[in-house]
Short mmCIF file of C-alpha atoms in Angstrom, two decimals:
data_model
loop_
_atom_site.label_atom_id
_atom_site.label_comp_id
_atom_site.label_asym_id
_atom_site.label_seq_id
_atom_site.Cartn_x
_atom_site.Cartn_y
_atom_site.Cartn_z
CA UNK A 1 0.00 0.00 0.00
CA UNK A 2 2.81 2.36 0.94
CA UNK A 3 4.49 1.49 -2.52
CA UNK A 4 1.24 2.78 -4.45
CA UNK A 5 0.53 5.77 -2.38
CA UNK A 6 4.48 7.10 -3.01
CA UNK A 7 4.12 6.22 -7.09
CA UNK A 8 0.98 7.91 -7.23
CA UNK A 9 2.54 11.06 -5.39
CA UNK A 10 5.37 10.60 -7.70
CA UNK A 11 3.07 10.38 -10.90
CA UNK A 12 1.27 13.15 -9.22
CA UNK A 13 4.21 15.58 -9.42
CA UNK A 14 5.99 14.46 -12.81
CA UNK A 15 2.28 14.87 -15.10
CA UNK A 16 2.16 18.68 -14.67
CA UNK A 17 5.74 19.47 -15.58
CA UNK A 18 5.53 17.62 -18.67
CA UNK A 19 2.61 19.28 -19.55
CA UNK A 20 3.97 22.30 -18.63
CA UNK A 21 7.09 21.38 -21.07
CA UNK A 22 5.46 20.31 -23.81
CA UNK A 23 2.77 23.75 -23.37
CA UNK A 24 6.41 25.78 -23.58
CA UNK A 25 7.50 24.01 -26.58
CA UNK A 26 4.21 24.43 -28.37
CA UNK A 27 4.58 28.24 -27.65
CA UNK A 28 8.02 28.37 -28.75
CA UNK A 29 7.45 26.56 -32.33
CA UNK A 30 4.42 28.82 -32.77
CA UNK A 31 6.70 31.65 -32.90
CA UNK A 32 8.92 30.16 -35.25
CA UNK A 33 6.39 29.85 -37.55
CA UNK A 34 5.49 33.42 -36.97
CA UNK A 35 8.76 34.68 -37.20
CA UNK A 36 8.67 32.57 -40.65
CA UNK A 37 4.95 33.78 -41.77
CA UNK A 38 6.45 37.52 -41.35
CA UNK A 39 10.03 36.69 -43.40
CA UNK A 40 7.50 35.72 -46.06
CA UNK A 41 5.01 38.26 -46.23
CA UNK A 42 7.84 40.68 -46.04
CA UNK A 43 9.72 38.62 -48.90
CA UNK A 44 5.84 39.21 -51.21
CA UNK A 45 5.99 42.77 -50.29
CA UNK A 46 9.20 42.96 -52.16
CA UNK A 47 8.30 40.80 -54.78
CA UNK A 48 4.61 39.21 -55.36
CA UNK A 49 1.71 40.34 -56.45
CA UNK A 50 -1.63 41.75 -54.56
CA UNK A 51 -2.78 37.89 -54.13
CA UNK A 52 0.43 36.97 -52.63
CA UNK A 53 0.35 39.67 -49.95
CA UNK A 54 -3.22 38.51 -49.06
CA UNK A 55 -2.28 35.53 -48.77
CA UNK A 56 0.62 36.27 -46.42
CA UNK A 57 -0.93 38.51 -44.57
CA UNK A 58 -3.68 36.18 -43.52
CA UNK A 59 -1.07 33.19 -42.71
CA UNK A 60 0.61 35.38 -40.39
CA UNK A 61 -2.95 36.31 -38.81
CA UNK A 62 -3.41 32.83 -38.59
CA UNK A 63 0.25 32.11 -36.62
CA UNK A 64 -0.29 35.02 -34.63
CA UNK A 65 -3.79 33.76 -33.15
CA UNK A 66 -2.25 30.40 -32.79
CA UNK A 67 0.71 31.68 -31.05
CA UNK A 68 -2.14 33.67 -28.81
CA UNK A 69 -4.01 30.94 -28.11
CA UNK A 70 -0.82 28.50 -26.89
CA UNK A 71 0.38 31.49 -24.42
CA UNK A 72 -3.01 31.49 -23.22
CA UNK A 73 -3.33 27.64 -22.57
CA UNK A 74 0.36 27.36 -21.37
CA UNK A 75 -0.69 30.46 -18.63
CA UNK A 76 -3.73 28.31 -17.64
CA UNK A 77 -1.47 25.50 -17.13
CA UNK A 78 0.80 27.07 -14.87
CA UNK A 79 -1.52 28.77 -12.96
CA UNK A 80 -1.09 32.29 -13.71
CA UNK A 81 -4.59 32.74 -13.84
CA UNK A 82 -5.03 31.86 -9.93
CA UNK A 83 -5.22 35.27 -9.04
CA UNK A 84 -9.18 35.92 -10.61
CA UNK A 85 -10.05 32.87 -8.09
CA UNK A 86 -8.33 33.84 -5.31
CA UNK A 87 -9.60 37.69 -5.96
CA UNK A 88 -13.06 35.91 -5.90
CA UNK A 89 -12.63 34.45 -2.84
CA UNK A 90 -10.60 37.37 -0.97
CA UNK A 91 -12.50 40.55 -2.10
CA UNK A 92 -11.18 42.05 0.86
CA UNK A 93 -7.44 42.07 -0.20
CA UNK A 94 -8.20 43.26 -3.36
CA UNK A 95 -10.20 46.27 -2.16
CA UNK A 96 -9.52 49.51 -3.89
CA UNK A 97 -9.36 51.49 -0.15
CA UNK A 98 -8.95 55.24 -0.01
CA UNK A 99 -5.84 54.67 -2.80
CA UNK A 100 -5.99 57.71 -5.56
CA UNK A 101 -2.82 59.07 -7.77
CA UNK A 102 -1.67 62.57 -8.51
CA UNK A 103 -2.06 62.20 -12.15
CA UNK A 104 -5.64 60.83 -14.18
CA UNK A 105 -6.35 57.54 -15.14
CA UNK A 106 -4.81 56.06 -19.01
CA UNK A 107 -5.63 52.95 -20.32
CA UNK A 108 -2.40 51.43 -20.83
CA UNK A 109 -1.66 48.89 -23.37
CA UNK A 110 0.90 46.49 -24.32
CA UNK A 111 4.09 48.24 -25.61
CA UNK A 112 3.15 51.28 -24.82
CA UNK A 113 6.08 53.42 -23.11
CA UNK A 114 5.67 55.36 -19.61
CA UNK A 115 7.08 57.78 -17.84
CA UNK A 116 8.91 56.96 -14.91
CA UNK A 117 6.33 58.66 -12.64
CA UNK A 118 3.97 56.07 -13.00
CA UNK A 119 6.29 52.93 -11.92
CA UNK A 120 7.58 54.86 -8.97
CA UNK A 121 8.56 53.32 -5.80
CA UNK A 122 5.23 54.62 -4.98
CA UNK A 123 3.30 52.25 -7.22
CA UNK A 124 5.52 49.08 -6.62
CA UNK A 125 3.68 46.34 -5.88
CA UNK A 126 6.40 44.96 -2.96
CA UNK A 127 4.15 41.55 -2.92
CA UNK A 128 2.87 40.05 -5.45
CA UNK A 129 2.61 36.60 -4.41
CA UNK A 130 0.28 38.00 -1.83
CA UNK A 131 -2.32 38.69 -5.00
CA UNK A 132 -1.09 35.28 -7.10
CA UNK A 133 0.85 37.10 -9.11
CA UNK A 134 3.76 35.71 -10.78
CA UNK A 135 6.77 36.64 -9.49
CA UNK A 136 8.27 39.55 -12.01
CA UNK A 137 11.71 38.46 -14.04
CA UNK A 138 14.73 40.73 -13.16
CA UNK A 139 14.29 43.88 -14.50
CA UNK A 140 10.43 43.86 -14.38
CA UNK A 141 8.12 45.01 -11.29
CA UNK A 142 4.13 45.44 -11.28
CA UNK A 143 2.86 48.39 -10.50
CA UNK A 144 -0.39 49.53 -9.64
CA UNK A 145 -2.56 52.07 -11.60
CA UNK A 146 -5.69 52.88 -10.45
CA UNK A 147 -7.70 49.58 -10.70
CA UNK A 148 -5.75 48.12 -13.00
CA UNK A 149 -2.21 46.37 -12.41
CA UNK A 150 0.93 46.72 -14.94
CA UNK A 151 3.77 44.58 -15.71
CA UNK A 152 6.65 47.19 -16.39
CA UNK A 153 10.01 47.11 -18.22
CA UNK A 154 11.62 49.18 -15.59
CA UNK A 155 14.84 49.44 -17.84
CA UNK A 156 13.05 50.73 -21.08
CA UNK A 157 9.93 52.06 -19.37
CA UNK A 158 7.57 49.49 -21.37
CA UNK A 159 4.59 48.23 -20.25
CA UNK A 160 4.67 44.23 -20.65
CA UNK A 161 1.14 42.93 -19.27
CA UNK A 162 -1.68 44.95 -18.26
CA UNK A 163 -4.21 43.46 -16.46
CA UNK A 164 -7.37 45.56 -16.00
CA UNK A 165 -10.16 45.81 -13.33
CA UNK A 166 -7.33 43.75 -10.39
CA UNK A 167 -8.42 46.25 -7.69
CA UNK A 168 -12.31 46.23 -6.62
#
């Protein structure tokens, strides 16, 4: 019995990494292709005809939703989605409280560069494994603006990940 119970823990804990690996690897060849679909449609700009753009231009449409769609499902699989279900469940910590800025509200988006005022020390979320966040890479830091929470390039000033509506 004890011989069951420690190869089912063991199963337990080697299933999710390698669906975690092979999510990665998925991700990864899907931008390959994209970085191929946009050598070619940049290749019938020079040289094809109308058709051939079209045609380009919607096969690199169709790599980029792919590409989408496996960063999406390898972000389920690793949980970084936890945080909507834990904000469910702890409205309190994600309360909005008497918390305003000295400068109005902008809907930030992807790529979009900010000025340093807005990731100031001020704004630094110093936790964010308290709101299932994942941990920021080196060089990165979330920051909070208004109700929405930003994912910031601190080096370039480039907003990586915006996720809107965090705060209640």
């Amino acid at each position: 019995m004890r011989k069951l119970i420690i190869t089912a823990l063991m199963a337990a804990t080697v299933l999710p990494a390698a669906a975690q690996a092979q999510s990665q690897a998925e991700v990864n060849r899907d931008r390959v292709r994209l970085q191929q679909e946009q050598r070619e449609l940049n290749q019938a700009y020079r040289n094809g005809d109308r058709r051939d753009v079209r045609e380009e231009r919607r096969d690199v449409r169709d790599a980029r939703q792919e590409l989408r769609e496996d960063r999406r499902d390898r972000d389920r699989a690793w949980g970084r989605d936890d945080w909507r279900r834990n904000r469910d469940l702890n409205r309190n910590i994600y309360a909005r409280g008497n918390w305003n800025a000295p400068f109005r509200y902008n809907a930030f988006r992807v790529g979009a560069r900010i000025a340093p005022t807005y990731y100031g020390d001020r704004y630094f979320i110093a936790d964010p494994w308290r709101y299932h966040l994942p941990a920021p890479h080196w060089g990165t830091r979330w920051v909070r603006h208004y109700n929405d929470v930003l994912l910031i390039d601190v080096r370039r000033g480039r907003v990586l990940q915006v996720i809107r509506g965090f705060y209640f």
